[in-house]
XYZ file of C-alpha atoms in Angstrom:
351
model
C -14.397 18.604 15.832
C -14.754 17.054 19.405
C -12.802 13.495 20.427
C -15.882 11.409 19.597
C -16.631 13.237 16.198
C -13.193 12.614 15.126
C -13.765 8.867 16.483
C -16.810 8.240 15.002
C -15.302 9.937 11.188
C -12.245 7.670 11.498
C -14.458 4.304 12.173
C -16.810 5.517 8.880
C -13.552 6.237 6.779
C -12.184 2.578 8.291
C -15.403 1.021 6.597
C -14.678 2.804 3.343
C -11.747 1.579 3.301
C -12.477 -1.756 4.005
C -15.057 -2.302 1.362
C -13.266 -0.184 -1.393
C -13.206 -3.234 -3.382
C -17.064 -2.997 -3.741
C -16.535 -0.474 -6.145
C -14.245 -1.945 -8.518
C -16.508 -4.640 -8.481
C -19.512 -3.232 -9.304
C -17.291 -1.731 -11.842
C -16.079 -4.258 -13.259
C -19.408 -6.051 -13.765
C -20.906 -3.137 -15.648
C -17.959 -3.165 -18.313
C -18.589 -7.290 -18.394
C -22.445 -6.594 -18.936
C -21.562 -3.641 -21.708
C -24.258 -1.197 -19.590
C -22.457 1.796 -20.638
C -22.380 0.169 -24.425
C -25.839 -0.480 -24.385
C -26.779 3.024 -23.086
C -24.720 5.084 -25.329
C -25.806 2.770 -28.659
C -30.030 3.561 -27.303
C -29.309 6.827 -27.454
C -31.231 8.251 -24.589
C -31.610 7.708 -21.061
C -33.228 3.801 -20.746
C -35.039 1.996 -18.245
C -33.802 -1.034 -15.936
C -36.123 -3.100 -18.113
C -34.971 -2.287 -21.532
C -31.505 -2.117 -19.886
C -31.694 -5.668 -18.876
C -33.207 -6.996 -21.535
C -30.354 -6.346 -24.102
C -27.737 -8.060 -21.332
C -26.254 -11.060 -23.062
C -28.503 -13.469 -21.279
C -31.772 -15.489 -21.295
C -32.727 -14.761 -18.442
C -31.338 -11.736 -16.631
C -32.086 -10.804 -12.972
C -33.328 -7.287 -12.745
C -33.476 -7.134 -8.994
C -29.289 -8.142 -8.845
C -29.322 -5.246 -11.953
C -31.013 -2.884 -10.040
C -28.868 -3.140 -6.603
C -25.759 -2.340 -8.765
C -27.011 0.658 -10.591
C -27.983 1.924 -7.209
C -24.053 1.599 -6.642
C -22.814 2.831 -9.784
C -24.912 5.682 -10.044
C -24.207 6.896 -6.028
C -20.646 6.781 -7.078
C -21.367 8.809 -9.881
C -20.311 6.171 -13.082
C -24.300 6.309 -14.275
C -26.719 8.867 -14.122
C -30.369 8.559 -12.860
C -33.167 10.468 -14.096
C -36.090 10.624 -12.176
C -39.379 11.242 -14.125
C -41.149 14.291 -13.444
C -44.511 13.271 -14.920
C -45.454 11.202 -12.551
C -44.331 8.246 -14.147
C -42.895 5.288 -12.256
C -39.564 3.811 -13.771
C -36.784 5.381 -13.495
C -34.041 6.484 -16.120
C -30.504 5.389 -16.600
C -27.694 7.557 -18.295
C -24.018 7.718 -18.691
C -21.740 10.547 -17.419
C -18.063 11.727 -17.687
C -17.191 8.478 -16.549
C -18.719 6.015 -18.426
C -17.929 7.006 -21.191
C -14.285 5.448 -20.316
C -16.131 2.362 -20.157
C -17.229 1.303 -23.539
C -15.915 -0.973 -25.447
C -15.154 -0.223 -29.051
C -14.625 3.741 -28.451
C -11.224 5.020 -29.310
C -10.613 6.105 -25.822
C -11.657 3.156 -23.039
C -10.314 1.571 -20.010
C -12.562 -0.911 -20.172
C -10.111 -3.800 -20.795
C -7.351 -2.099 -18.431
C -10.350 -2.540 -15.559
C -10.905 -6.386 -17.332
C -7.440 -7.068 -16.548
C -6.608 -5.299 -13.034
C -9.903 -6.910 -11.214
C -8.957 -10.439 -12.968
C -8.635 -13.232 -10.169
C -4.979 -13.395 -11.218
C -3.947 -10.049 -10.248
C -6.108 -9.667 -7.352
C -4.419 -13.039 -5.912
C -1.132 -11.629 -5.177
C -2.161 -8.799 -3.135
C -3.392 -11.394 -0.188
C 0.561 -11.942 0.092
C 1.352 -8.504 0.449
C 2.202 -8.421 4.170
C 3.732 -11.758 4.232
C 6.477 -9.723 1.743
C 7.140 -7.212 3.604
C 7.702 -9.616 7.166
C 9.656 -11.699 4.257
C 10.418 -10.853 1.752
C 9.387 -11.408 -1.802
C 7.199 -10.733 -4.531
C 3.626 -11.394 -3.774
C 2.913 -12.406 -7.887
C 5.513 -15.000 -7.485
C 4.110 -16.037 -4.462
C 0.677 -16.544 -5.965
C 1.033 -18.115 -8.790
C 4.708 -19.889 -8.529
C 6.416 -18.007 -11.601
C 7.195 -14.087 -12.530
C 4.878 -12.234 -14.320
C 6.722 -12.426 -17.397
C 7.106 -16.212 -17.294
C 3.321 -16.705 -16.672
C 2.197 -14.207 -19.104
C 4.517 -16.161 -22.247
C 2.704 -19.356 -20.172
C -1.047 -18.333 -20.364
C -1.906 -16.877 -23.244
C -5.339 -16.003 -21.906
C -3.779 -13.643 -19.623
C -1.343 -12.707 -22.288
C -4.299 -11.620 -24.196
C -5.585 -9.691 -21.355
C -2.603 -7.780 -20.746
C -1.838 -6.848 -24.136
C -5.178 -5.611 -24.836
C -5.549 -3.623 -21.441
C -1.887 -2.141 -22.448
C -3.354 -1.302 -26.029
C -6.204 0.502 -24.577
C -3.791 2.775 -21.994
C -1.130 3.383 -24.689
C -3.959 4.994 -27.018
C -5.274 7.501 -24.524
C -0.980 8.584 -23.353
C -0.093 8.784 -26.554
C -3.178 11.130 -27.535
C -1.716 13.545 -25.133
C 1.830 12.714 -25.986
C 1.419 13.162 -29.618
C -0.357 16.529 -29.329
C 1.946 18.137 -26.398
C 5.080 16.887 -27.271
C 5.444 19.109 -30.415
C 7.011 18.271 -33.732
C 10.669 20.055 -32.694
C 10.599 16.620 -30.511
C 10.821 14.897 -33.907
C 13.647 16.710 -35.650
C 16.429 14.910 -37.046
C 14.754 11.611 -36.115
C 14.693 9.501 -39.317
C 14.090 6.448 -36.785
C 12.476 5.170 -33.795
C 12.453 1.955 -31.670
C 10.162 1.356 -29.655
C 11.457 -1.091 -26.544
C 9.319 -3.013 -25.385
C 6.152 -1.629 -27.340
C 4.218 -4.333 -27.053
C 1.909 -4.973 -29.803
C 2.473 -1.567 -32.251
C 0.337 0.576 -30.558
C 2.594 3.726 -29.459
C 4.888 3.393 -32.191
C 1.942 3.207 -34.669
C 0.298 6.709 -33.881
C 3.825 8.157 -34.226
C 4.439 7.227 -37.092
C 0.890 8.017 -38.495
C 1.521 11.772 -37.563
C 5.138 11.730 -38.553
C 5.365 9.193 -41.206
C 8.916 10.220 -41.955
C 9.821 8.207 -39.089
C 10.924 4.772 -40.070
C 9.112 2.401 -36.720
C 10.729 -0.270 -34.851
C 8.608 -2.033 -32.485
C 11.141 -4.440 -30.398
C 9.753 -6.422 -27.606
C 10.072 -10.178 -26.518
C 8.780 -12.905 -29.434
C 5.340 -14.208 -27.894
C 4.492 -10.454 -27.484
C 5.594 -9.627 -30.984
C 3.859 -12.516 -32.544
C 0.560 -11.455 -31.628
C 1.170 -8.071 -33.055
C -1.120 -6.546 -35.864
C 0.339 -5.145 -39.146
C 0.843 -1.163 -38.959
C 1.844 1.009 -41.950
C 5.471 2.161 -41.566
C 6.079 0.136 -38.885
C 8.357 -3.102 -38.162
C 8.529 -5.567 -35.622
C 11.779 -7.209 -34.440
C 11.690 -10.084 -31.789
C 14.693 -9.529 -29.221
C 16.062 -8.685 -25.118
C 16.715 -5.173 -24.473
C 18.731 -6.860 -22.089
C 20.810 -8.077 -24.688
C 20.865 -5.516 -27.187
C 18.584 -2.990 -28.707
C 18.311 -2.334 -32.548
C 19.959 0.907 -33.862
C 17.803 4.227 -34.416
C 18.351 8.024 -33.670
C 15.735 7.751 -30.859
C 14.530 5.119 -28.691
C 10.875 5.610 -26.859
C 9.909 3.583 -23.768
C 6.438 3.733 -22.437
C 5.747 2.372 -19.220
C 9.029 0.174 -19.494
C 11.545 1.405 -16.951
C 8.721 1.172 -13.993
C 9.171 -2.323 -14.481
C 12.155 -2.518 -13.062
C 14.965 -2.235 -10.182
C 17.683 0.337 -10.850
C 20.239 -1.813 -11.871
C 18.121 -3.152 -14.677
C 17.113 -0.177 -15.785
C 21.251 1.101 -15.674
C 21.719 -1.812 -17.728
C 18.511 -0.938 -20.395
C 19.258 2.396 -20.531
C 22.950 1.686 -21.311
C 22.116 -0.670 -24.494
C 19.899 2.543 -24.955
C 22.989 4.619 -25.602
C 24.778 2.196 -27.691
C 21.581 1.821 -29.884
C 21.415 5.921 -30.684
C 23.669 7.658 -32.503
C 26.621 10.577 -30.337
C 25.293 13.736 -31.406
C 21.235 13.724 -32.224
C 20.660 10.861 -30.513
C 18.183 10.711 -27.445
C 15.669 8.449 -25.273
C 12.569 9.457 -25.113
C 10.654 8.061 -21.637
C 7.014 7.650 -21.470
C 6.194 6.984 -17.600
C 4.944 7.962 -13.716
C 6.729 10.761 -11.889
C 5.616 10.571 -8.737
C 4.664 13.326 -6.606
C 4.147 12.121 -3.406
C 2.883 15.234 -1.598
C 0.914 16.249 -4.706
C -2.737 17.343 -5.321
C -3.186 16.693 -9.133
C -5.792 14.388 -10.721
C -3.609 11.474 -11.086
C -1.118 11.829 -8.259
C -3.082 9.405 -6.210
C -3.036 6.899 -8.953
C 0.569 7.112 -9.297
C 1.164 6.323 -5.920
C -1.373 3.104 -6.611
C 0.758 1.976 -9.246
C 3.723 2.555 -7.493
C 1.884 -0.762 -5.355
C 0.953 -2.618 -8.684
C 4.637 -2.802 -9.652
C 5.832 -3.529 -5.890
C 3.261 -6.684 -5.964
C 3.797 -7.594 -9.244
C 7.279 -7.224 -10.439
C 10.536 -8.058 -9.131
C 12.107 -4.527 -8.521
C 9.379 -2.917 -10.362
C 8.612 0.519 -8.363
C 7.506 4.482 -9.964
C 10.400 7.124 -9.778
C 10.687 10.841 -8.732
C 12.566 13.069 -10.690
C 15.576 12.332 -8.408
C 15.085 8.957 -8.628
C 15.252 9.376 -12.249
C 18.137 11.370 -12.540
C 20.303 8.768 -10.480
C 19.264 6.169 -12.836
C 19.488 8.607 -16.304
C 23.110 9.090 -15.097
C 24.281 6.368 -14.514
C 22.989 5.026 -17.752
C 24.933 7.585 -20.150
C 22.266 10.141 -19.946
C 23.552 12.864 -17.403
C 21.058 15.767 -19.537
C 17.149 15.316 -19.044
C 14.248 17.298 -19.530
C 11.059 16.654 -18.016
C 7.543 17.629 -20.282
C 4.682 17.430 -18.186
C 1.684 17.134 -20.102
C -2.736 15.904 -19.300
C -2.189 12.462 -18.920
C -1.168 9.987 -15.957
C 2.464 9.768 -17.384
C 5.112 12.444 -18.426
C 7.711 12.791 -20.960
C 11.436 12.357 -19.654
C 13.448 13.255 -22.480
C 17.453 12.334 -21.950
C 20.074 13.121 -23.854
C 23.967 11.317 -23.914
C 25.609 14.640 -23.534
């Protein structure tokens, strides 16, 4: 590749960059308009027409509909099918990927890519080089409060959250449940779950091992929105302060949220929760891979970001990064279980 090749390649990928928002966008308008919903519930490729005329709405524009699909589909989230009869109006489809976009399936992102593209996410990245001349936490910066304290504040965002962690927790703990095999479960007569949110985790553990008595611990405005789930009980509480007793305690995308010496101190209430000898801490989260090729090592580094804009100390380990903290917090014996999802299993053990 000649000097001006190589110019002219890094001014296109500049562009790309530049406008990468476009796609989340356009992304995030197809899961508000339910396109890949009302695709998948015709039941064969549709037209724009008969696409846009079962959009929530009086009076759709189809021209607006139409630029967008051209979007979606060259970046591969619809498919178009071209009709070889002759016939004028072209097809829309879904693919691999929309099928992560619909709304009541088991499996969907949909509210995870509700939440992320929300104006009050997106507002703190705008502050992101003023932190690092600075200082800072751009979410704090934004909105005047830390994500924790405007989450208990709003519970429209609360909402938001809860339901885009929901929606995440049911696809890793698909792959959790089904790689990390039922050896992982001996002994255990008990489980907390810190900082699980609204059941979800905890629930389909218990479903396939219902032996397992559940705790589901977590602050009290996250715990009072929390559904009823068979074997399972919520308790209100800091893991700051104290964590119930159990022979295992899970975290799932809990430690990320944190600085090391807030983790220490978790994963030290951790060890006073589980019993000496069978006891253990079973970690749900990103190991990050910095120089690796896999599917989601990209988005790890991403949400290595998210947590750096978002949180106070919040940041994604690797596995010596782990260790440090694991040892320091009473757990100087880990294992790490990779399995198919964007997060990993870090078992750790108090001796």
């Amino acid at each position: 590749m000649d000097v001006h090749e190589e110019l002219l390649r890094g001014q296109a990928e500049v562009w790309q960059f530049m406008f990468a928002f476009t796609y989340s966008m356009a992304l995030k308008s197809a899961v508000e308009l339910r396109l890949a919903d009302i695709m998948h519930s015709h039941g064969c490729p549709i037209t724009l027409s008969q696409l846009a005329s079962r959009i929530d709405s009086s009076c759709p524009d189809i021209s607006h509909l139409a630029r967008i699909m051209r979007m979606l589909v060259y970046k591969g989230i619809f498919a178009a099918h071209h009709p070889s009869d002759g016939g004028d109006e072209t097809l829309y489809g879904t693919t691999h990927i929309s099928k992560w976009l619909l709304h009541d399936s088991e499996l969907s992102l949909a509210p995870m890519i509700l939440v992320q593209n929300n104006q009050w996410l997106l507002a703190p990245w705008h502050y992101l080089s003023q932190c690092v001349k600075k200082g800072g936490i751009p979410f704090r910066k934004a909105h005047g409060s830390t994500f924790w304290d405007f989450a208990s504040q709003n519970p429209q965002f609360n909402n938001l959250f809860n339901e885009a962690m929901a929606c995440t927790t049911k696809i890793t703990m698909k792959a959790f449940v089904s790689h990390y095999k039922v050896d992982g479960f001996n002994n255990i007569r008990s489980m907390v779950d810190v900082g699980g949110g609204t059941g979800t985790a905890l629930a389909e553990i218990v479903k396939s091992y219902p032996h397992i008595k559940g705790i589901n611990f977590d602050l009290q405005h996250v715990i009072a929105t929390a559904p009823t789930h068979e074997g399972v009980s919520h308790v209100g509480g800091d893991m700051f302060d104290a964590i119930p007793n159990a022979d295992a305690v899970f975290m799932k995308w809990i430690l990320h949220d944190w600085g090391d010496e807030a983790c220490i101190k978790i994963l030290k209430n951790c060890r006073k929760a589980i019993p000496e000898k069978i006891g253990k801490v079973i970690i749900v989260d990103i190991v990050l891979q910095p120089d690796g090729s896999g599917l989601f090592d990209e988005t790890r580094l991403v949400f290595d970001l998210l947590m750096m804009v978002d949180l106070s100390g919040g940041k994604e380990r690797t596995e010596l990064e782990w260790k440090k903290i694991l040892e320091n917090g009473g757990f100087p014996r880990y294992r790490i279980i990779k399995i198919p999802a964007l997060l990993w299993i870090v078992e750790a053990y108090p001796e």
